[in-house]
mmCIF file of C-alpha atoms in Angstrom:
data_model
loop_
_atom_site.group_PDB
_atom_site.id
_atom_site.type_symbol
_atom_site.label_atom_id
_atom_site.label_comp_id
_atom_site.label_asym_id
_atom_site.label_seq_id
_atom_site.Cartn_x
_atom_site.Cartn_y
_atom_site.Cartn_z
ATOM 1 C CA MET A 1 0.000 0.000 0.000
ATOM 2 C CA THR A 2 0.958 3.625 -0.394
ATOM 3 C CA ALA A 3 1.465 6.035 2.446
ATOM 4 C CA ALA A 4 -2.048 7.335 2.036
ATOM 5 C CA ALA A 5 -3.440 3.888 2.390
ATOM 6 C CA ASP A 6 -1.430 3.346 5.586
ATOM 7 C CA ALA A 7 -3.400 6.191 7.177
ATOM 8 C CA ALA A 8 -6.395 3.875 7.664
ATOM 9 C CA PRO A 9 -8.640 4.872 4.740
ATOM 10 C CA PRO A 10 -12.304 3.827 4.756
ATOM 11 C CA SER A 11 -12.922 0.192 3.856
ATOM 12 C CA ALA A 12 -13.245 -0.809 0.210
ATOM 13 C CA ARG A 13 -16.856 -1.858 0.840
ATOM 14 C CA LEU A 14 -17.656 1.697 1.854
ATOM 15 C CA LEU A 15 -15.540 3.342 -0.844
ATOM 16 C CA LEU A 16 -16.755 1.338 -3.833
ATOM 17 C CA PRO A 17 -20.388 2.580 -3.728
ATOM 18 C CA VAL A 18 -19.149 6.157 -3.450
ATOM 19 C CA PHE A 19 -16.722 5.566 -6.321
ATOM 20 C CA ALA A 20 -19.566 4.084 -8.357
ATOM 21 C CA MET A 21 -21.722 7.166 -7.792
ATOM 22 C CA LEU A 22 -18.885 9.450 -8.829
ATOM 23 C CA VAL A 23 -17.875 7.396 -11.854
ATOM 24 C CA GLY A 24 -21.524 7.176 -12.919
ATOM 25 C CA PHE A 25 -21.796 10.973 -12.879
ATOM 26 C CA GLY A 26 -20.216 11.337 -16.329
ATOM 27 C CA PRO A 27 -22.184 8.631 -18.176
ATOM 28 C CA LEU A 28 -25.431 9.878 -16.616
ATOM 29 C CA THR A 29 -24.689 13.414 -17.762
ATOM 30 C CA ILE A 30 -23.843 12.334 -21.297
ATOM 31 C CA ASP A 31 -26.122 9.358 -21.927
ATOM 32 C CA LEU A 32 -29.337 9.699 -19.911
ATOM 33 C CA VAL A 33 -30.773 11.960 -22.602
ATOM 34 C CA LEU A 34 -30.224 9.353 -25.360
ATOM 35 C CA PRO A 35 -33.716 7.754 -25.238
ATOM 36 C CA PHE A 36 -35.231 11.250 -25.147
ATOM 37 C CA LEU A 37 -33.571 12.362 -28.399
ATOM 38 C CA PRO A 38 -36.582 11.580 -30.630
ATOM 39 C CA THR A 39 -38.927 13.717 -28.478
ATOM 40 C CA LEU A 40 -36.271 16.407 -28.006
ATOM 41 C CA THR A 41 -35.930 16.556 -31.793
ATOM 42 C CA THR A 42 -39.654 17.130 -32.133
ATOM 43 C CA ASP A 43 -39.998 19.619 -29.270
ATOM 44 C CA LEU A 44 -37.150 21.852 -30.473
ATOM 45 C CA ASP A 45 -37.932 21.303 -34.166
ATOM 46 C CA ILE A 46 -34.381 20.238 -35.007
ATOM 47 C CA THR A 47 -32.880 17.480 -37.142
ATOM 48 C CA ALA A 48 -31.652 14.131 -35.814
ATOM 49 C CA SER A 49 -28.067 15.173 -36.535
ATOM 50 C CA THR A 50 -28.497 18.350 -34.486
ATOM 51 C CA ALA A 51 -30.053 16.324 -31.676
ATOM 52 C CA GLN A 52 -26.934 14.137 -31.627
ATOM 53 C CA LEU A 53 -24.954 17.298 -30.842
ATOM 54 C CA VAL A 54 -26.756 17.423 -27.498
ATOM 55 C CA VAL A 55 -24.835 14.252 -26.637
ATOM 56 C CA THR A 56 -21.679 15.173 -28.531
ATOM 57 C CA GLY A 57 -21.505 18.604 -26.853
ATOM 58 C CA ALA A 58 -21.412 17.013 -23.410
ATOM 59 C CA THR A 59 -18.835 14.500 -24.645
ATOM 60 C CA PHE A 60 -16.529 17.250 -25.897
ATOM 61 C CA GLY A 61 -17.040 19.116 -22.630
ATOM 62 C CA PHE A 62 -16.075 15.974 -20.734
ATOM 63 C CA ALA A 63 -12.914 15.725 -22.841
ATOM 64 C CA ALA A 64 -11.955 19.385 -22.395
ATOM 65 C CA GLY A 65 -12.674 19.514 -18.673
ATOM 66 C CA GLN A 66 -10.176 16.786 -17.925
ATOM 67 C CA LEU A 67 -7.315 18.968 -19.132
ATOM 68 C CA LEU A 68 -7.911 21.140 -16.056
ATOM 69 C CA ALA A 69 -9.373 18.647 -13.565
ATOM 70 C CA GLY A 70 -6.410 16.249 -13.679
ATOM 71 C CA PRO A 71 -3.570 18.758 -13.133
ATOM 72 C CA LEU A 72 -5.706 20.646 -10.596
ATOM 73 C CA SER A 73 -6.203 17.525 -8.483
ATOM 74 C CA ASP A 74 -2.447 16.826 -8.610
ATOM 75 C CA ALA A 75 -1.664 20.400 -7.522
ATOM 76 C CA ILE A 76 -4.222 21.209 -4.796
ATOM 77 C CA GLY A 77 -5.535 17.789 -3.736
ATOM 78 C CA ARG A 78 -8.469 15.587 -4.615
ATOM 79 C CA ARG A 79 -11.398 17.107 -2.686
ATOM 80 C CA TRP A 80 -11.625 20.757 -3.770
ATOM 81 C CA PRO A 81 -12.113 20.062 -7.499
ATOM 82 C CA LEU A 82 -15.113 17.865 -6.656
ATOM 83 C CA GLY A 83 -17.020 20.566 -4.792
ATOM 84 C CA VAL A 84 -16.396 23.365 -7.309
ATOM 85 C CA ALA A 85 -17.294 21.159 -10.268
ATOM 86 C CA ALA A 86 -20.549 20.034 -8.633
ATOM 87 C CA VAL A 87 -21.762 23.642 -8.305
ATOM 88 C CA LEU A 88 -20.960 24.365 -11.968
ATOM 89 C CA HIS A 89 -22.753 21.203 -13.028
ATOM 90 C CA ILE A 90 -25.937 22.070 -11.130
ATOM 91 C CA VAL A 91 -26.097 25.541 -12.698
ATOM 92 C CA ALA A 92 -25.535 24.164 -16.196
ATOM 93 C CA SER A 93 -28.163 21.457 -15.654
ATOM 94 C CA VAL A 94 -30.808 23.990 -14.653
ATOM 95 C CA VAL A 95 -30.025 26.074 -17.743
ATOM 96 C CA ALA A 96 -30.251 23.004 -20.004
ATOM 97 C CA ALA A 97 -33.570 21.990 -18.455
ATOM 98 C CA THR A 98 -35.206 25.378 -18.870
ATOM 99 C CA THR A 99 -34.004 26.721 -22.221
ATOM 100 C CA SER A 100 -35.752 26.371 -25.586
ATOM 101 C CA ASP A 101 -32.822 27.853 -27.512
ATOM 102 C CA THR A 102 -30.741 25.173 -29.205
ATOM 103 C CA ALA A 103 -27.498 27.165 -29.013
ATOM 104 C CA VAL A 104 -27.956 27.776 -25.272
ATOM 105 C CA LEU A 105 -28.779 24.101 -24.750
ATOM 106 C CA LEU A 106 -25.613 22.992 -26.534
ATOM 107 C CA ALA A 107 -23.501 25.449 -24.537
ATOM 108 C CA ALA A 108 -25.055 24.255 -21.270
ATOM 109 C CA ARG A 109 -24.408 20.651 -22.245
ATOM 110 C CA PHE A 110 -20.746 21.461 -22.884
ATOM 111 C CA VAL A 111 -20.450 22.980 -19.406
ATOM 112 C CA GLN A 112 -22.291 20.002 -17.909
ATOM 113 C CA GLY A 113 -19.802 17.636 -19.501
ATOM 114 C CA ALA A 114 -16.793 19.722 -18.460
ATOM 115 C CA ALA A 115 -18.008 20.032 -14.857
ATOM 116 C CA CYS A 116 -18.611 16.324 -14.284
ATOM 117 C CA THR A 117 -15.060 15.384 -15.335
ATOM 118 C CA ALA A 118 -13.645 16.060 -11.890
ATOM 119 C CA ALA A 119 -15.549 13.091 -10.457
ATOM 120 C CA GLY A 120 -14.100 10.510 -12.845
ATOM 121 C CA VAL A 121 -10.555 11.890 -12.810
ATOM 122 C CA VAL A 122 -10.410 12.227 -9.042
ATOM 123 C CA VAL A 123 -11.719 8.703 -8.420
ATOM 124 C CA ILE A 124 -8.952 7.086 -10.485
ATOM 125 C CA ALA A 125 -6.352 9.292 -8.817
ATOM 126 C CA ILE A 126 -7.664 8.415 -5.339
ATOM 127 C CA VAL A 127 -7.454 4.709 -6.135
ATOM 128 C CA ARG A 128 -3.834 5.228 -7.209
ATOM 129 C CA ASP A 129 -3.193 7.091 -3.931
ATOM 130 C CA LEU A 130 -4.666 4.352 -1.753
ATOM 131 C CA TYR A 131 -3.750 1.053 -3.376
ATOM 132 C CA SER A 132 -0.909 -0.827 -5.009
ATOM 133 C CA GLY A 133 -0.193 -4.326 -6.281
ATOM 134 C CA LYS A 134 -3.059 -6.816 -6.469
ATOM 135 C CA ARG A 135 -5.461 -4.539 -4.579
ATOM 136 C CA LEU A 136 -4.864 -1.829 -7.164
ATOM 137 C CA VAL A 137 -5.613 -4.282 -9.979
ATOM 138 C CA THR A 138 -8.813 -5.447 -8.281
ATOM 139 C CA MET A 139 -10.095 -1.940 -7.581
ATOM 140 C CA LEU A 140 -9.243 -0.745 -11.094
ATOM 141 C CA ALA A 141 -11.061 -3.759 -12.522
ATOM 142 C CA ASN A 142 -14.138 -2.896 -10.472
ATOM 143 C CA LEU A 143 -13.987 0.700 -11.666
ATOM 144 C CA ALA A 144 -13.380 -0.341 -15.270
ATOM 145 C CA VAL A 145 -16.522 -2.461 -15.154
ATOM 146 C CA ILE A 146 -18.514 0.409 -13.666
ATOM 147 C CA ILE A 147 -17.121 2.862 -16.217
ATOM 148 C CA SER A 148 -17.878 0.476 -19.080
ATOM 149 C CA VAL A 149 -21.316 -0.602 -17.918
ATOM 150 C CA PHE A 150 -22.788 2.717 -16.804
ATOM 151 C CA PRO A 151 -23.065 4.002 -20.392
ATOM 152 C CA LEU A 152 -24.960 0.811 -21.258
ATOM 153 C CA LEU A 153 -27.249 0.801 -18.220
ATOM 154 C CA VAL A 154 -28.089 4.491 -18.364
ATOM 155 C CA PRO A 155 -30.047 4.278 -21.653
ATOM 156 C CA SER A 156 -32.066 1.413 -20.149
ATOM 157 C CA LEU A 157 -32.922 3.635 -17.210
ATOM 158 C CA GLY A 158 -33.671 6.494 -19.570
ATOM 159 C CA ALA A 159 -35.968 4.315 -21.646
ATOM 160 C CA GLN A 160 -38.092 3.646 -18.566
ATOM 161 C CA LEU A 161 -38.007 7.281 -17.529
ATOM 162 C CA THR A 162 -39.437 8.346 -20.902
ATOM 163 C CA LYS A 163 -42.738 6.916 -19.660
ATOM 164 C CA ILE A 164 -42.996 9.368 -16.765
ATOM 165 C CA ILE A 165 -40.823 12.434 -17.478
ATOM 166 C CA ASP A 166 -39.652 14.538 -20.408
ATOM 167 C CA TRP A 167 -36.118 15.319 -21.579
ATOM 168 C CA ARG A 168 -35.966 18.499 -19.498
ATOM 169 C CA ALA A 169 -36.509 16.604 -16.260
ATOM 170 C CA SER A 170 -33.726 14.178 -17.215
ATOM 171 C CA PHE A 171 -31.206 17.011 -16.847
ATOM 172 C CA LEU A 172 -32.494 17.788 -13.354
ATOM 173 C CA ILE A 173 -32.188 14.125 -12.346
ATOM 174 C CA VAL A 174 -28.538 14.207 -13.382
ATOM 175 C CA ALA A 175 -27.974 17.362 -11.311
ATOM 176 C CA VAL A 176 -29.462 15.712 -8.208
ATOM 177 C CA TRP A 177 -27.319 12.601 -8.728
ATOM 178 C CA GLY A 178 -24.177 14.715 -9.030
ATOM 179 C CA ALA A 179 -24.965 16.698 -5.904
ATOM 180 C CA LEU A 180 -25.622 13.538 -3.860
ATOM 181 C CA ALA A 181 -22.500 11.783 -5.199
ATOM 182 C CA THR A 182 -20.298 14.773 -4.414
ATOM 183 C CA ALA A 183 -21.761 15.184 -0.927
ATOM 184 C CA ALA A 184 -21.184 11.488 -0.175
ATOM 185 C CA ALA A 185 -17.608 11.734 -1.432
ATOM 186 C CA LEU A 186 -16.777 14.810 0.642
ATOM 187 C CA ILE A 187 -18.213 13.120 3.744
ATOM 188 C CA VAL A 188 -16.614 9.699 3.296
ATOM 189 C CA LEU A 189 -13.355 10.310 1.469
ATOM 190 C CA PRO A 190 -10.310 11.718 3.216
ATOM 191 C CA GLU A 191 -7.787 13.859 1.369
ATOM 192 C CA THR A 192 -5.586 11.144 -0.128
ATOM 193 C CA LEU A 193 -2.914 13.429 -1.602
ATOM 194 C CA PRO A 194 -1.274 15.353 1.256
ATOM 195 C CA PRO A 195 0.638 18.579 0.454
ATOM 196 C CA GLU A 196 4.062 16.916 0.540
ATOM 197 C CA ARG A 197 3.047 14.478 -2.230
ATOM 198 C CA ARG A 198 1.392 17.024 -4.522
ATOM 199 C CA HIS A 199 2.946 18.350 -7.691
ATOM 200 C CA LYS A 200 5.295 21.101 -6.581
ATOM 201 C CA GLY A 201 4.712 24.732 -7.575
ATOM 202 C CA GLY A 202 0.912 24.755 -7.857
ATOM 203 C CA LEU A 203 -1.423 24.564 -10.829
ATOM 204 C CA LEU A 204 0.672 26.061 -13.644
ATOM 205 C CA PRO A 205 3.665 23.706 -13.213
ATOM 206 C CA SER A 206 1.182 20.840 -12.915
ATOM 207 C CA LEU A 207 -0.430 21.899 -16.194
ATOM 208 C CA ARG A 208 2.956 22.117 -17.892
ATOM 209 C CA ASN A 209 3.850 18.680 -16.596
ATOM 210 C CA SER A 210 0.510 17.333 -17.819
ATOM 211 C CA PHE A 211 1.180 18.478 -21.370
ATOM 212 C CA GLY A 212 4.753 17.260 -21.043
ATOM 213 C CA LEU A 213 3.417 13.745 -20.506
ATOM 214 C CA LEU A 214 2.303 13.812 -24.145
ATOM 215 C CA ARG A 215 5.962 13.512 -25.129
ATOM 216 C CA ARG A 216 6.143 10.052 -23.562
ATOM 217 C CA PRO A 217 5.496 7.310 -26.135
ATOM 218 C CA ARG A 218 4.021 5.066 -23.446
ATOM 219 C CA ILE A 219 1.336 7.624 -22.543
ATOM 220 C CA LEU A 220 0.512 8.272 -26.208
ATOM 221 C CA ALA A 221 0.183 4.549 -26.870
ATOM 222 C CA LEU A 222 -2.151 4.045 -23.923
ATOM 223 C CA ALA A 223 -4.178 7.118 -24.924
ATOM 224 C CA ALA A 224 -4.622 5.595 -28.389
ATOM 225 C CA ALA A 225 -5.772 2.276 -26.921
ATOM 226 C CA SER A 226 -8.139 4.046 -24.533
ATOM 227 C CA ALA A 227 -9.573 6.169 -27.359
ATOM 228 C CA ALA A 228 -10.121 3.050 -29.449
ATOM 229 C CA GLY A 229 -12.122 1.372 -26.692
ATOM 230 C CA TRP A 230 -14.232 4.414 -25.877
ATOM 231 C CA SER A 231 -14.944 5.039 -29.557
ATOM 232 C CA VAL A 232 -16.419 1.551 -29.825
ATOM 233 C CA GLY A 233 -18.525 2.098 -26.705
ATOM 234 C CA PHE A 234 -19.876 5.457 -27.797
ATOM 235 C CA GLY A 235 -20.289 4.268 -31.362
ATOM 236 C CA TYR A 236 -22.595 1.598 -29.981
ATOM 237 C CA LEU A 237 -24.491 4.165 -27.918
ATOM 238 C CA ALA A 238 -25.017 6.314 -31.008
ATOM 239 C CA THR A 239 -26.076 3.340 -33.139
ATOM 240 C CA ALA A 240 -28.272 1.285 -30.818
ATOM 241 C CA PRO A 241 -31.118 3.749 -30.037
ATOM 242 C CA PHE A 242 -31.978 4.313 -33.697
ATOM 243 C CA LEU A 243 -31.208 0.733 -34.735
ATOM 244 C CA TYR A 244 -33.396 -0.862 -32.061
ATOM 245 C CA THR A 245 -36.292 1.609 -31.950
ATOM 246 C CA ARG A 246 -36.599 2.566 -35.621
ATOM 247 C CA VAL A 247 -35.218 -0.324 -37.652
ATOM 248 C CA TYR A 248 -36.498 -3.112 -35.374
ATOM 249 C CA GLU A 249 -39.296 -1.015 -33.802
ATOM 250 C CA VAL A 250 -38.499 -2.181 -30.271
ATOM 251 C CA ASN A 251 -40.541 -0.531 -27.484
ATOM 252 C CA ALA A 252 -39.081 1.073 -24.357
ATOM 253 C CA ASP A 253 -39.165 -2.167 -22.339
ATOM 254 C CA GLY A 254 -37.473 -4.179 -25.069
ATOM 255 C CA TYR A 255 -34.906 -1.437 -25.590
ATOM 256 C CA GLY A 256 -34.074 -1.491 -21.896
ATOM 257 C CA LEU A 257 -33.769 -5.279 -21.810
ATOM 258 C CA LEU A 258 -31.380 -5.300 -24.762
ATOM 259 C CA PHE A 259 -29.113 -2.773 -23.089
ATOM 260 C CA LEU A 260 -29.388 -4.667 -19.801
ATOM 261 C CA GLY A 261 -28.365 -7.934 -21.453
ATOM 262 C CA THR A 262 -25.328 -6.293 -23.000
ATOM 263 C CA SER A 263 -24.459 -4.777 -19.627
ATOM 264 C CA VAL A 264 -24.584 -8.131 -17.815
ATOM 265 C CA VAL A 265 -22.166 -9.671 -20.312
ATOM 266 C CA THR A 266 -19.718 -6.775 -20.167
ATOM 267 C CA ILE A 267 -19.814 -6.802 -16.347
ATOM 268 C CA ALA A 268 -18.949 -10.493 -16.277
ATOM 269 C CA VAL A 269 -16.125 -10.088 -18.783
ATOM 270 C CA GLY A 270 -14.693 -7.073 -16.955
ATOM 271 C CA GLN A 271 -14.746 -8.854 -13.604
ATOM 272 C CA LEU A 272 -13.029 -11.929 -15.021
ATOM 273 C CA THR A 273 -10.392 -9.708 -16.597
ATOM 274 C CA GLY A 274 -9.585 -7.850 -13.407
ATOM 275 C CA ARG A 275 -9.819 -10.737 -10.991
ATOM 276 C CA VAL A 276 -8.394 -13.574 -13.082
ATOM 277 C CA LEU A 277 -6.813 -12.604 -16.384
ATOM 278 C CA ILE A 278 -4.624 -9.643 -15.360
ATOM 279 C CA PRO A 279 -3.383 -11.130 -12.035
ATOM 280 C CA ARG A 280 -2.484 -14.425 -13.752
ATOM 281 C CA ARG A 281 -1.328 -13.373 -17.212
ATOM 282 C CA GLY A 282 -0.653 -9.644 -16.935
ATOM 283 C CA ALA A 283 -2.136 -6.457 -18.378
ATOM 284 C CA GLN A 284 -0.249 -6.760 -21.684
ATOM 285 C CA PHE A 285 -1.769 -10.191 -22.300
ATOM 286 C CA ALA A 286 -5.230 -8.806 -21.507
ATOM 287 C CA LEU A 287 -4.726 -5.986 -24.015
ATOM 288 C CA THR A 288 -3.749 -8.536 -26.674
ATOM 289 C CA ALA A 289 -6.805 -10.660 -25.878
ATOM 290 C CA SER A 290 -8.980 -7.564 -26.152
ATOM 291 C CA ALA A 291 -7.644 -6.845 -29.643
ATOM 292 C CA ILE A 292 -8.351 -10.412 -30.804
ATOM 293 C CA VAL A 293 -11.893 -10.558 -29.411
ATOM 294 C CA THR A 294 -12.712 -7.095 -30.749
ATOM 295 C CA ALA A 295 -11.378 -7.934 -34.214
ATOM 296 C CA PHE A 296 -13.452 -11.111 -34.396
ATOM 297 C CA GLY A 297 -16.542 -9.197 -33.310
ATOM 298 C CA ALA A 298 -15.893 -6.560 -35.972
ATOM 299 C CA VAL A 299 -15.693 -9.141 -38.740
ATOM 300 C CA VAL A 300 -18.964 -10.749 -37.653
ATOM 301 C CA VAL A 301 -20.709 -7.348 -37.508
ATOM 302 C CA VAL A 302 -19.601 -6.494 -41.050
ATOM 303 C CA VAL A 303 -20.587 -9.915 -42.416
ATOM 304 C CA LEU A 304 -24.059 -9.709 -40.859
ATOM 305 C CA ALA A 305 -24.515 -6.179 -42.198
ATOM 306 C CA LEU A 306 -23.580 -7.257 -45.726
ATOM 307 C CA LEU A 307 -26.012 -10.187 -45.566
ATOM 308 C CA GLY A 308 -28.908 -7.808 -44.975
ATOM 309 C CA THR A 309 -31.389 -7.453 -42.114
ATOM 310 C CA GLN A 310 -30.882 -10.209 -39.540
ATOM 311 C CA PRO A 311 -32.974 -11.325 -36.538
ATOM 312 C CA LEU A 312 -32.869 -8.822 -33.697
ATOM 313 C CA LEU A 313 -31.290 -11.152 -31.136
ATOM 314 C CA VAL A 314 -28.555 -12.163 -33.577
ATOM 315 C CA VAL A 315 -27.639 -8.526 -34.144
ATOM 316 C CA ALA A 316 -27.817 -7.668 -30.431
ATOM 317 C CA GLY A 317 -25.664 -10.681 -29.556
ATOM 318 C CA THR A 318 -23.065 -9.761 -32.148
ATOM 319 C CA LEU A 319 -22.858 -6.181 -30.912
ATOM 320 C CA THR A 320 -22.518 -7.450 -27.338
ATOM 321 C CA PHE A 321 -19.642 -9.725 -28.347
ATOM 322 C CA ALA A 322 -17.854 -6.821 -30.003
ATOM 323 C CA LEU A 323 -18.272 -4.743 -26.830
ATOM 324 C CA ALA A 324 -16.925 -7.595 -24.684
ATOM 325 C CA GLY A 325 -13.486 -6.963 -26.172
ATOM 326 C CA ARG A 326 -13.633 -3.438 -24.780
ATOM 327 C CA SER A 327 -14.359 -4.829 -21.305
ATOM 328 C CA ILE A 328 -11.146 -6.864 -21.520
ATOM 329 C CA GLY A 329 -9.026 -3.942 -22.656
ATOM 330 C CA ALA A 330 -10.293 -1.206 -20.325
ATOM 331 C CA PRO A 331 -8.875 -2.599 -17.030
ATOM 332 C CA ALA A 332 -5.562 -3.345 -18.746
ATOM 333 C CA VAL A 333 -5.191 0.199 -20.071
ATOM 334 C CA GLN A 334 -6.072 1.724 -16.704
ATOM 335 C CA TYR A 335 -3.614 -0.489 -14.848
ATOM 336 C CA LEU A 336 -0.758 0.220 -17.270
ATOM 337 C CA SER A 337 -1.457 3.970 -17.161
ATOM 338 C CA LEU A 338 -1.052 4.175 -13.375
ATOM 339 C CA GLN A 339 2.407 2.633 -13.109
ATOM 340 C CA GLY A 340 3.964 6.042 -12.387
ATOM 341 C CA PRO A 341 4.184 8.429 -9.412
ATOM 342 C CA ALA A 342 1.011 9.370 -7.554
ATOM 343 C CA SER A 343 1.666 13.069 -8.214
ATOM 344 C CA GLU A 344 0.990 12.391 -11.917
ATOM 345 C CA ALA A 345 -2.031 10.106 -11.530
ATOM 346 C CA GLY A 346 -4.604 12.838 -12.101
ATOM 347 C CA SER A 347 -2.773 14.240 -15.111
ATOM 348 C CA VAL A 348 -2.299 10.849 -16.757
ATOM 349 C CA THR A 349 -5.958 9.989 -16.212
ATOM 350 C CA ALA A 350 -6.915 13.379 -17.644
ATOM 351 C CA ILE A 351 -4.834 12.885 -20.790
ATOM 352 C CA LEU A 352 -6.341 9.474 -21.473
ATOM 353 C CA GLY A 353 -9.814 10.832 -20.808
ATOM 354 C CA THR A 354 -9.376 13.892 -23.014
ATOM 355 C CA VAL A 355 -8.116 11.889 -25.972
ATOM 356 C CA SER A 356 -10.733 9.177 -25.470
ATOM 357 C CA PHE A 357 -13.759 11.421 -25.200
ATOM 358 C CA THR A 358 -12.622 13.658 -28.042
ATOM 359 C CA ALA A 359 -12.443 10.588 -30.267
ATOM 360 C CA ALA A 360 -15.799 9.357 -28.960
ATOM 361 C CA GLY A 361 -17.392 12.748 -29.608
ATOM 362 C CA LEU A 362 -16.185 12.703 -33.208
ATOM 363 C CA VAL A 363 -17.444 9.168 -33.747
ATOM 364 C CA MET A 364 -20.969 9.556 -32.356
ATOM 365 C CA PRO A 365 -22.556 11.772 -35.039
ATOM 366 C CA VAL A 366 -21.135 9.584 -37.805
ATOM 367 C CA MET A 367 -22.360 6.337 -36.271
ATOM 368 C CA GLY A 368 -25.736 7.851 -35.412
ATOM 369 C CA GLY A 369 -26.163 9.012 -38.980
ATOM 370 C CA TYR A 370 -25.632 5.503 -40.358
ATOM 371 C CA ALA A 371 -27.572 3.624 -37.657
ATOM 372 C CA GLU A 372 -30.714 3.258 -39.768
ATOM 373 C CA VAL A 373 -28.805 2.598 -42.995
ATOM 374 C CA SER A 374 -26.091 0.018 -42.333
ATOM 375 C CA LEU A 375 -23.975 -1.530 -39.583
ATOM 376 C CA VAL A 376 -20.929 -1.675 -41.839
ATOM 377 C CA PRO A 377 -19.512 1.681 -40.591
ATOM 378 C CA PHE A 378 -19.801 0.488 -36.995
ATOM 379 C CA GLY A 379 -18.088 -2.786 -37.912
ATOM 380 C CA ILE A 380 -15.253 -0.867 -39.553
ATOM 381 C CA LEU A 381 -14.930 1.313 -36.449
ATOM 382 C CA VAL A 382 -14.648 -1.786 -34.243
ATOM 383 C CA LEU A 383 -12.039 -3.288 -36.576
ATOM 384 C CA VAL A 384 -9.940 -0.111 -36.515
ATOM 385 C CA ALA A 385 -10.125 -0.119 -32.716
ATOM 386 C CA ALA A 386 -8.929 -3.735 -32.645
ATOM 387 C CA VAL A 387 -5.956 -2.903 -34.871
ATOM 388 C CA ILE A 388 -4.981 0.033 -32.629
ATOM 389 C CA GLU A 389 -5.173 -2.138 -29.501
ATOM 390 C CA GLY A 390 -3.132 -4.828 -31.219
ATOM 391 C CA VAL A 391 -0.399 -2.370 -32.210
ATOM 392 C CA VAL A 392 -0.259 -0.952 -28.674
ATOM 393 C CA ALA A 393 -0.061 -4.453 -27.186
ATOM 394 C CA LEU A 394 2.791 -5.254 -29.586
ATOM 395 C CA LEU A 395 4.657 -2.079 -28.580
ATOM 396 C CA PHE A 396 4.394 -3.003 -24.898
ATOM 397 C CA TRP A 397 5.563 -6.526 -25.636
ATOM 398 C CA LEU A 398 8.593 -5.252 -27.530
ATOM 399 C CA ARG A 399 9.415 -2.746 -24.805
ATOM 400 C CA SER A 400 9.207 -5.426 -22.135
ATOM 401 C CA ARG A 401 12.164 -7.115 -23.858
ATOM 402 C CA ARG A 402 14.214 -3.908 -23.996
ATOM 403 C CA SER A 403 15.103 -0.980 -21.766
ATOM 404 C CA THR A 404 12.087 1.076 -20.740
ATOM 405 C CA VAL A 405 14.101 4.302 -20.398
ATOM 406 C CA GLY A 406 12.269 7.120 -22.179
ATOM 407 C CA TRP A 407 9.169 4.951 -22.461
#
């Protein structure tokens, strides 16, 4: 354990629910509105592509906010960024829920996304502060599952909420969740990065160091692998609502069950990866396995798409298999990214998050636009992600046989 962990932190059983609430803050902010997009499109009299920007705007905000949240948490500690970000998020949520101006809505969504970044970045950094060795692997695996599954479970929740609330109320629900999660964190969590272990000099040197990390090939490689995985996940989120509800005409209950089924599979795969695969075979092996599974899933998706419309459960099963590869790779990337000093944990997490969510934000409108036309673009996206993961795994394998200086 690290020094912070030696100071008797709260038990993992108490911390994990709080971590889950904080980690779920981002996916709720970005994805809860997904099932409401058809009605939002009608209410605001906008096109489907413009409606996708409501999701993309929050995604880009999430990416941009990490550039500040990570270095800030390394410079001034883990707790302050949480409280400030929560206030900003609540204000932006109220604006988003009350406006009828599309430009104002998109701006508010960007701020929402930027404000909720502190929760995700700080959680990963706190885990790095508190744990090491096998306990670090286990906790990161738990978080990777939560991070991967929340975006899949949230649309299921949203689909049920469409029966009782409108899209405006969904933004207020997210604000309440964020406020409760932040309050719980500030009550339960100690400050895990004491002044003597923070990045020296304050925020500006921490920011400079954060950008300096981009010169390290190892960080760039992991950022590429992380972006590949998140692009697949968000590509699915952009594709599935229109594919299931408009092509297959699935109702809200069926839509929720399909997302729930995918979530159960990805949870199981993520848990096996963190608890069995990485401890026994290592993170590099898990990243290689992720590339292989993802590539196979991509090929099957493309073949099914070229064969024409297939039974719903066949398509849903194939998409779930493709996403399973992401659940193998996510814990491996997180573990490999945190093998440096604690004073850089927030910055490294921020870099990976910024690159990942920027890529995801670029992918979503494209995938959403093709969702009702063909699954081939999504299959190609998954295949590209598999190739990127495979190249990164190969680089780590080659480096493990050589000096890691400068890596």
